[in-house]
Short mmCIF file of C-alpha atoms in Angstrom, two decimals:
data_model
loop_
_atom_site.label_atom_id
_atom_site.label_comp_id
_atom_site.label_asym_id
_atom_site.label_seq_id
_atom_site.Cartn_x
_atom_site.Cartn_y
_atom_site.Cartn_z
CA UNK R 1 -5.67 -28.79 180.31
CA UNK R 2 -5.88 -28.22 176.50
CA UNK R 3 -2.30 -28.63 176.56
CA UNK R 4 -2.27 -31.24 178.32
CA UNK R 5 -5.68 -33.37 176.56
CA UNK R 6 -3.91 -32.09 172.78
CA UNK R 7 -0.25 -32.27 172.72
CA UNK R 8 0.27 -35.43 172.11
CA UNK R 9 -2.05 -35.38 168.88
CA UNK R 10 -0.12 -31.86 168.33
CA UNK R 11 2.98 -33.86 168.10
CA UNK R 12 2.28 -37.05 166.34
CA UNK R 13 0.48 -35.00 163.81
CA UNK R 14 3.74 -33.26 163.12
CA UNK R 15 5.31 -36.58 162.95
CA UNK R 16 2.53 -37.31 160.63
CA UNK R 17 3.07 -34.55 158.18
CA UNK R 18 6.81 -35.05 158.11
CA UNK R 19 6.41 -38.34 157.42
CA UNK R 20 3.95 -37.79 154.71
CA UNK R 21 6.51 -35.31 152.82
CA UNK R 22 9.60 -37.62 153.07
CA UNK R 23 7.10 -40.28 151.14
CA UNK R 24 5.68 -38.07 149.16
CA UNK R 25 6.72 -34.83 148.65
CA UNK R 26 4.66 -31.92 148.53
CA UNK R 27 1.66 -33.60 147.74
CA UNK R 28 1.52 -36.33 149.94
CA UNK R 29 1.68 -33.68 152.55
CA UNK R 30 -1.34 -31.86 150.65
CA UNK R 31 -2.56 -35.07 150.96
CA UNK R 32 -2.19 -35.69 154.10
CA UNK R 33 -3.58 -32.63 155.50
CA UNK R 34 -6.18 -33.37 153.69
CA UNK R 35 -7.38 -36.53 154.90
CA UNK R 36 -6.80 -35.06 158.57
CA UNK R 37 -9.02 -32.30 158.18
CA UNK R 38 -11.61 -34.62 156.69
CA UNK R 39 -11.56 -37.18 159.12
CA UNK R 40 -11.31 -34.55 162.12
CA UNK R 41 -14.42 -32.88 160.72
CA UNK R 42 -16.60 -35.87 159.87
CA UNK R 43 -15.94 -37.30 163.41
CA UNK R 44 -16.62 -35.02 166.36
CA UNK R 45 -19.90 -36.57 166.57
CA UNK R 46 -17.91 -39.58 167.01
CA UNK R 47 -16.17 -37.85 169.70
CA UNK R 48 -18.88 -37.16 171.24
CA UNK R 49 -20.73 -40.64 171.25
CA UNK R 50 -17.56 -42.24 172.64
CA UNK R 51 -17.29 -39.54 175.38
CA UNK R 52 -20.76 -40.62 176.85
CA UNK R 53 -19.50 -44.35 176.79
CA UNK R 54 -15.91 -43.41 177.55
CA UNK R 55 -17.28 -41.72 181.54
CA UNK R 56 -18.79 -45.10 182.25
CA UNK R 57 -15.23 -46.93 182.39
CA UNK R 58 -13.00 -47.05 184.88
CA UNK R 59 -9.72 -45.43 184.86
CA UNK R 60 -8.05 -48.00 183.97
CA UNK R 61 -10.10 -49.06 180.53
CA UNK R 62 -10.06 -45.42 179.48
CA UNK R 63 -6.56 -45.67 179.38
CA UNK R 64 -7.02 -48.81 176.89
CA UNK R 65 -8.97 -47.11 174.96
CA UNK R 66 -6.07 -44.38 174.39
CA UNK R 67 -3.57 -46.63 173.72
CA UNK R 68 -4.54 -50.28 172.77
CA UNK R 69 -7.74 -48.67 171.02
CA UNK R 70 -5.79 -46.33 168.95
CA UNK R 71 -3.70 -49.16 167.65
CA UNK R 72 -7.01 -50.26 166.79
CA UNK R 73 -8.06 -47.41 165.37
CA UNK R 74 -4.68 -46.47 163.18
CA UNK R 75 -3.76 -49.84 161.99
CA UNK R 76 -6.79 -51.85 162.11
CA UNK R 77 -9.55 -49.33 160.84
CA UNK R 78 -6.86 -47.19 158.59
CA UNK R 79 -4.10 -50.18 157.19
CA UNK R 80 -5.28 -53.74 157.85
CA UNK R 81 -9.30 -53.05 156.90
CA UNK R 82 -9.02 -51.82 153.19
CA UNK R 83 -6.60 -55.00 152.66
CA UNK R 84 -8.81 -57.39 154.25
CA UNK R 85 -11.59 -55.79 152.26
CA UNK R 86 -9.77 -56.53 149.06
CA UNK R 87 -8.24 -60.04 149.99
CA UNK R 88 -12.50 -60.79 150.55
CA UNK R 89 -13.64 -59.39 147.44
CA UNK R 90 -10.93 -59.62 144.74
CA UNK R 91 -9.21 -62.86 146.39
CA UNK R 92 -5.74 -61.34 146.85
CA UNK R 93 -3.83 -61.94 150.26
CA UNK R 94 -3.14 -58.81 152.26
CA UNK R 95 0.39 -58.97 151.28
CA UNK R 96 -1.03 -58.91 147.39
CA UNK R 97 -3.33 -56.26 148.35
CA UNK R 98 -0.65 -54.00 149.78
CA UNK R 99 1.61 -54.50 146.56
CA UNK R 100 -1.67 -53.49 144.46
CA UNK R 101 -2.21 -50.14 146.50
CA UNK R 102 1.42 -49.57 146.77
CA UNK R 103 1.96 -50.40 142.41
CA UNK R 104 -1.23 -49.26 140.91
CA UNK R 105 -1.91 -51.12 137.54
CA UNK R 106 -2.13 -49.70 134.31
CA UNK R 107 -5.64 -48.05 133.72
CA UNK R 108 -5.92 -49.13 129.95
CA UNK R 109 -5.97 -52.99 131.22
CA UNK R 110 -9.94 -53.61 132.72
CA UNK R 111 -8.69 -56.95 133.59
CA UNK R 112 -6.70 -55.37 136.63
CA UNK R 113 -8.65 -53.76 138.68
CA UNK R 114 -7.04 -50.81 140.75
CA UNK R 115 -6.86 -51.30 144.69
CA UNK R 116 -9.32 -48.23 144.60
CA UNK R 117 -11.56 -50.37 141.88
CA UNK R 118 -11.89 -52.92 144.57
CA UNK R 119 -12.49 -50.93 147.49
CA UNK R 120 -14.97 -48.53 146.35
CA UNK R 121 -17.03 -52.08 144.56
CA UNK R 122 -17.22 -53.55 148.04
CA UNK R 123 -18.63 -50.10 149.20
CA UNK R 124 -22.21 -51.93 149.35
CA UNK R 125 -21.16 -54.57 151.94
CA UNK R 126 -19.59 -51.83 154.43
CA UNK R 127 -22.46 -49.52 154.06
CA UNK R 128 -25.23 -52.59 154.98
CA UNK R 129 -22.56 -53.69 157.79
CA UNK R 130 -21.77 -50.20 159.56
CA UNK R 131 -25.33 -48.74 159.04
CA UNK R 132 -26.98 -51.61 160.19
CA UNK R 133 -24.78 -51.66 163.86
CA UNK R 134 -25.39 -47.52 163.82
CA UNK R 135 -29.15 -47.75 163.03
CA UNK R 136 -29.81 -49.97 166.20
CA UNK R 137 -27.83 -47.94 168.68
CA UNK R 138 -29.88 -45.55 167.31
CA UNK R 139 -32.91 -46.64 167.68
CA UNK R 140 -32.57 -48.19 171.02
CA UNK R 141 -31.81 -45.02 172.03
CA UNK R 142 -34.97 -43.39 170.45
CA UNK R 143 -37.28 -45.71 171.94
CA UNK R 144 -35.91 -45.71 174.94
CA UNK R 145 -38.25 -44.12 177.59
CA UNK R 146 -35.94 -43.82 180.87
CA UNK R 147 -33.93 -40.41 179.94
CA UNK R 148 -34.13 -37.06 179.10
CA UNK R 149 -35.89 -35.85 175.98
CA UNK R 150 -34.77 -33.38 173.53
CA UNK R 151 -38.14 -31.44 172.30
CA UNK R 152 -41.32 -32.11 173.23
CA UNK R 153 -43.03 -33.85 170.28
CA UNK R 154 -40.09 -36.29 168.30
CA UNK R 155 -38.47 -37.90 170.62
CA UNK R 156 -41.39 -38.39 173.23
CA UNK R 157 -42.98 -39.78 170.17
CA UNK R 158 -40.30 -42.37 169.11
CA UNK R 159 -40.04 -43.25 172.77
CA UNK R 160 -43.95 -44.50 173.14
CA UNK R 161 -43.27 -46.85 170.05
CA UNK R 162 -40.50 -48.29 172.18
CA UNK R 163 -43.49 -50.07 174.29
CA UNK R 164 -43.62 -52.53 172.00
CA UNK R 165 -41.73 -55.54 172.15
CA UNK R 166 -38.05 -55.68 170.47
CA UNK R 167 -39.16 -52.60 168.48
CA UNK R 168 -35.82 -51.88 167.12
CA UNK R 169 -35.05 -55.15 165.56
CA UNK R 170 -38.45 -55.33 163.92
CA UNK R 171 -37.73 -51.83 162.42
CA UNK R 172 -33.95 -52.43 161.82
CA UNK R 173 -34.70 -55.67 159.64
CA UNK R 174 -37.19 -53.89 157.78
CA UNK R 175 -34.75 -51.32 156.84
CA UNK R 176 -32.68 -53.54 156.15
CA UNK R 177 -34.77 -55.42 153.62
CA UNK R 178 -35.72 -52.59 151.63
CA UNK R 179 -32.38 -51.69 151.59
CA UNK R 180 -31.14 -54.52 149.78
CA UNK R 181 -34.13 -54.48 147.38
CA UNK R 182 -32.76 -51.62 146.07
CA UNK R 183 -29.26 -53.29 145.06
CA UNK R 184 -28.83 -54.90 142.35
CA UNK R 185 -29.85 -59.38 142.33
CA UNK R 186 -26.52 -60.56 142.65
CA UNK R 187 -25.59 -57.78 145.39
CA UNK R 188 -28.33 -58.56 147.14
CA UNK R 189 -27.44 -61.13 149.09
CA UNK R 190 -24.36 -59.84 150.35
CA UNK R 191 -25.44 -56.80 151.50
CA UNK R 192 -28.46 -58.88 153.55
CA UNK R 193 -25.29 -61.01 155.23
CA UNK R 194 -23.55 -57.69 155.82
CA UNK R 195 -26.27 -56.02 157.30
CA UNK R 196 -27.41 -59.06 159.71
CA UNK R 197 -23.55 -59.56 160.88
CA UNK R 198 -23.58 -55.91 162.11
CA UNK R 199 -26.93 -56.41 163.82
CA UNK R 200 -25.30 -59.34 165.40
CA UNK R 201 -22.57 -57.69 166.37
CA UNK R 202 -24.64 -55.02 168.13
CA UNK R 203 -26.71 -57.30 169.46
CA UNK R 204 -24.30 -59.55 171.05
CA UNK R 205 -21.82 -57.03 172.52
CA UNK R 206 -24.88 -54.87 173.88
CA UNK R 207 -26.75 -57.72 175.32
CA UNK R 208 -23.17 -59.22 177.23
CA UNK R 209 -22.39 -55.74 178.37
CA UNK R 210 -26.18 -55.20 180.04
CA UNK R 211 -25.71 -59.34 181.54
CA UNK R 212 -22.79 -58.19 183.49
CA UNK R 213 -23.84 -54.02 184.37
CA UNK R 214 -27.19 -56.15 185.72
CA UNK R 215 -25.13 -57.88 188.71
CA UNK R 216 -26.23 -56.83 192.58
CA UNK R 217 -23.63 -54.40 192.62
CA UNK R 218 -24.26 -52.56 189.31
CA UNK R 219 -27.88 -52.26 190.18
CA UNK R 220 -27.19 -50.63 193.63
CA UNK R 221 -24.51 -48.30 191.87
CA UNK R 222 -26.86 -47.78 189.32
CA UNK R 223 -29.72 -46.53 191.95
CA UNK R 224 -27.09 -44.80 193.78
CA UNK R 225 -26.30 -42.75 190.68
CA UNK R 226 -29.62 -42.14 190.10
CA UNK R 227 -29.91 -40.09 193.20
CA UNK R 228 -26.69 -38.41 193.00
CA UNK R 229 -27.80 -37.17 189.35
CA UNK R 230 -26.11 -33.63 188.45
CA UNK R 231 -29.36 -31.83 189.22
CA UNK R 232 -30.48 -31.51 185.61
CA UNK R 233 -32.14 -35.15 185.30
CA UNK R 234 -29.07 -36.70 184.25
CA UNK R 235 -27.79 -39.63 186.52
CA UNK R 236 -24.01 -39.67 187.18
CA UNK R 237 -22.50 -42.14 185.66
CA UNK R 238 -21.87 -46.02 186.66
CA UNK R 239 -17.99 -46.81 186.46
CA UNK R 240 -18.00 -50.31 184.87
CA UNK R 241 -14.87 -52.65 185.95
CA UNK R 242 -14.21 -56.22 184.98
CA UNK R 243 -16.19 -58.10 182.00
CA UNK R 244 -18.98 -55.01 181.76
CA UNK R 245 -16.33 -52.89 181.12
CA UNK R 246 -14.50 -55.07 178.89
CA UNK R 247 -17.83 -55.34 176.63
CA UNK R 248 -18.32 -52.05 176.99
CA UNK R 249 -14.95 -51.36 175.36
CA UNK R 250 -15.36 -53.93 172.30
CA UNK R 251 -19.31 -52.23 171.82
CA UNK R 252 -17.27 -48.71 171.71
CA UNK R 253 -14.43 -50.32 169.26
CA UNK R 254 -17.19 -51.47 167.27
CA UNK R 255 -18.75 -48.30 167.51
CA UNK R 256 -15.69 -45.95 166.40
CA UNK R 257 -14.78 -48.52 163.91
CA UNK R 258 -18.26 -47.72 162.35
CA UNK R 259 -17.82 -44.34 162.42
CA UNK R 260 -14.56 -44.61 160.59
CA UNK R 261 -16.32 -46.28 157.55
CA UNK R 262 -17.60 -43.39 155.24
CA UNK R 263 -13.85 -41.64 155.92
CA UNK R 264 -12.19 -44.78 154.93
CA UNK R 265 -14.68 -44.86 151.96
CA UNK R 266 -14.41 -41.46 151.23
CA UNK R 267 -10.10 -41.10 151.35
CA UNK R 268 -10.29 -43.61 148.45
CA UNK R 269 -11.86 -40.15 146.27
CA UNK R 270 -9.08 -38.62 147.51
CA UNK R 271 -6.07 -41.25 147.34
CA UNK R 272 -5.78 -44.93 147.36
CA UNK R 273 -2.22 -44.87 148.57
CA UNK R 274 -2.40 -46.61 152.33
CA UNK R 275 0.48 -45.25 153.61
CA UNK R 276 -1.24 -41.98 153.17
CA UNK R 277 -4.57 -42.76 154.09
CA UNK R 278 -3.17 -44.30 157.57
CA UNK R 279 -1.06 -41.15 158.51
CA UNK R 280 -3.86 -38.79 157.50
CA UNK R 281 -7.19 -41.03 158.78
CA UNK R 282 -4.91 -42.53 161.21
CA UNK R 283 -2.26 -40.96 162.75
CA UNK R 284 -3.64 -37.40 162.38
CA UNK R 285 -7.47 -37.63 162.45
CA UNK R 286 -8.10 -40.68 164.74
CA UNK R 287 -5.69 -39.31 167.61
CA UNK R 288 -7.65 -36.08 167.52
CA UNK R 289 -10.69 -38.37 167.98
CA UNK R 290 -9.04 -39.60 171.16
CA UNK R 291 -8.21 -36.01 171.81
CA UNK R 292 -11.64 -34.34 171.87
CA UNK R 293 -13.57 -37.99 173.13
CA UNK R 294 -10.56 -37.10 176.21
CA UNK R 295 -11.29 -33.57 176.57
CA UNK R 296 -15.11 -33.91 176.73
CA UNK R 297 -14.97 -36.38 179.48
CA UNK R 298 -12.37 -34.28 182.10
CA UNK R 299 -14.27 -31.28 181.12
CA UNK R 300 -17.53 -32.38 182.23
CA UNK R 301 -19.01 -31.47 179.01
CA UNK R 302 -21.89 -33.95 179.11
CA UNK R 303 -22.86 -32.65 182.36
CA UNK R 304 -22.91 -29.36 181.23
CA UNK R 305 -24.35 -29.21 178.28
CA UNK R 306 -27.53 -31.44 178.55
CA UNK R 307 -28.51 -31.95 174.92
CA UNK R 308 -25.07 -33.04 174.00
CA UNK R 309 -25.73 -36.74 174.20
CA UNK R 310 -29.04 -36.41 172.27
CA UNK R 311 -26.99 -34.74 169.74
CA UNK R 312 -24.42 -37.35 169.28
CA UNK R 313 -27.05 -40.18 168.82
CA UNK R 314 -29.50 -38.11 165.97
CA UNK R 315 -26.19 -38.20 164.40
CA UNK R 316 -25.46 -41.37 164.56
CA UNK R 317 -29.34 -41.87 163.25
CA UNK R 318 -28.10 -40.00 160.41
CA UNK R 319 -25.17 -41.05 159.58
CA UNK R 320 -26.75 -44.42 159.39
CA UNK R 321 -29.49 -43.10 157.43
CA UNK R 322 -26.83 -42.12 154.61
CA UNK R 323 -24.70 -45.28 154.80
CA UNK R 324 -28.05 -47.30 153.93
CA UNK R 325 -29.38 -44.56 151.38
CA UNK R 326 -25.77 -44.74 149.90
CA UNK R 327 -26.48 -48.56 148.72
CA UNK R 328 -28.73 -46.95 146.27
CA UNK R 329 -27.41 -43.17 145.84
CA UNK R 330 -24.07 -41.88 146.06
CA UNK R 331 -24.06 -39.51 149.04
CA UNK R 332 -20.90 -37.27 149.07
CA UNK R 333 -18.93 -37.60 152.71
CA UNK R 334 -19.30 -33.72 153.17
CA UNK R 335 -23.40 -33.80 153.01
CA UNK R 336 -22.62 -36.53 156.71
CA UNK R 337 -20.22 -34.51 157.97
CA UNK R 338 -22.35 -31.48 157.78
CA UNK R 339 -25.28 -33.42 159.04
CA UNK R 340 -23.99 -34.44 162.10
CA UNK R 341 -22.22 -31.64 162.83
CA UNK R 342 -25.56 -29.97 162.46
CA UNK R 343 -27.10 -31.94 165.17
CA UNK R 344 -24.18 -31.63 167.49
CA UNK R 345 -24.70 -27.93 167.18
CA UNK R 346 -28.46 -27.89 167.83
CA UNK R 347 -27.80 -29.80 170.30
CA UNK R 348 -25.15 -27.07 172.35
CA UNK R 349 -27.72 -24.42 171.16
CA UNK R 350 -30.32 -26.12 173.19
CA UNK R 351 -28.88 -27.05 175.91
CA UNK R 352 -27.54 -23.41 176.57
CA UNK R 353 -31.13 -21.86 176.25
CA UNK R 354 -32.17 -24.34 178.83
CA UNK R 355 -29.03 -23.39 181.40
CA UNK R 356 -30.13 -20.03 180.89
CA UNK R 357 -33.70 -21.13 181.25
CA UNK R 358 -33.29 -22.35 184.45
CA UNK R 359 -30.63 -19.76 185.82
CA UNK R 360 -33.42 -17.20 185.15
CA UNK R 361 -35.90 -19.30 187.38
CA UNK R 362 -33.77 -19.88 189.80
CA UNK R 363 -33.05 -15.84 190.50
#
């Protein structure tokens, strides 16, 4: 199944790496790996967090996701993002911006600012946007009261603070207002428009995605699902056709495209070159995405590890944390990586003690 779930990653990352050397040589291949390997390792979380969304689609919308999504992914996330970002701030068309990345200005003449200048001074306006969308899945998830909880004190906590009314957009907007006070005055503004566009954004793909699951029929799949749960508390899933799945496959582009932000942020310390940045990010790391979000989803891994899904959304929580702390602090990409990571692990660690928890009672 590995075999089966990998090789095509296995063999467009080859393609990749070739690729990469014809442009480049030697070091755009070093380069190259590189920016795999980092996106790869900042992103299983992602992995995970799409898996859970992924086992709610039919078969036929998974398979968009693995091929009109990765187009997504690869040459909307990876190529056409950075130039939109600097035909918004600096004014240049796309075609402009590509020339810029491609032919690098002198750096003794401030008046031209590099494609990386650009890029990395717009960094406030992705952070507010991405960590705004990622700090209300979050949080709707924390104060959510119908699932499972991880721990006994946090999360039971969090979800008792859910009773009140639309607690997460009170709390997100808060955030979000002491995160622009601690911009500068003339960023401030921006990253307030940034941050309310990706609570829109949330908002409006979550809310049309629960209009049409709430039909007759998804309620009597849901309540079907609810008592053919695996056993462990966890409902099987509801297979979404039509316009709920279709919603639910623009919330998950939305999502993975705000995962993608601090590694498209963080290739720019690496290289600004976007031919190298979209085979890396792109080609290499995003596809392995696809892989793993693939693998956990035949594999049953949700089902069998019951923490997982907890996991995925702490990190998420975090991640989001450290976009919005970045508008005031420069966080280096490994610190998130290792975060979420972290909680993934946890996460396995804990729901293995409880398997073996409740083999033991069981015998």
């Amino acid at each position: 199944m590995i075999l089966r779930v990998f090789g095509l990653s296995f063999a467009i990352t080859l393609a990749a790496l070739v690729t990469a050397f014809l442009y480049g040589g030697w070091n755009g291949l070093f380069i190259c790996v590189i920016l795999g390997i980092l996106e790869i390792s900042l992103s299983f979380d992602n992995a995970v967090m799409n898996a859970t969304i992924l086992e709610r689609m039919s078969a036929f919308w998974q398979k968009m996701f693995l091929t009109v999504g990765i187009l997504i992914a690869v040459f909307g996330m990876r190529i056409l993002f950075p130039l939109v970002i600097v035909w918004a701030t600096a004014g240049l068309n796309p075609g402009q911006a590509l020339d810029l990345a491609l032919n690098p200005p002198n750096p003794e003449t401030p008046d031209n600012p590099s494609y990386e200048t650009i890029m990395l001074e717009a960094h406030p306006q992705i952070a507010a946007l991405g960590g705004m969308f990622l700090l209300l899945i979050f949080l709707d998830y924390a104060f959510d009261s119908d699932r499972r909880f991880w721990g006994r004190m946090v999360e039971p906590g969090l979800a008792r603070l859910g009773r009140i009314n639309n607690a997460s957009v009170i709390v997100a907007l808060a955030v979000l207002l002491a995160g622009s006070m601690a911009v500068d005055g003339d960023e401030r503004a921006t990253v307030l428009t940034a941050g309310l566009v990706g609570m829109i954004g949330y908002l409006a793909i979550s809310g049309l995605t629960s209009l049409f699951d709430t039909s007759e029929v998804g309620r009597e799949a849901a309540a079907a699902a609810e008592l053919a749960g695996d056993g462990r508390g966890r409902p099987e899933p509801v297979v979404l056709v039509g316009k709920a799945a279709f919603m639910l496959f623009l919330y998950l582009e939305m999502l993975d495209a705000s995962f993608s932000f601090d590694g498209v942020v963080g290739a720019f310390a690496i290289t600004s070159d976007p031919i190298l940045i979209a085979l890396g990010l792109g080609f290499i790391g995003a596809m392995f995405v696809r892989s793993m979000t693939v693998y956990l989803v035949r594999a049953g891994t949700l089902a069998q590890y019951r923490y997982l899904e907890n996991g995925a959304h702490w990190a998420i929580g975090a991640l989001a944390t450290i976009l919005l702390v970045s508008l005031a602090v420069e966080v280096s990409e490994v610190v998130s990586g290792l975060v979420g990571v972290g909680f993934i692990g946890a996460s396995l660690i804990s729901s293995v003690r409880a398997n073996r928890t409740e083999r033991q009672v069981a015998h």
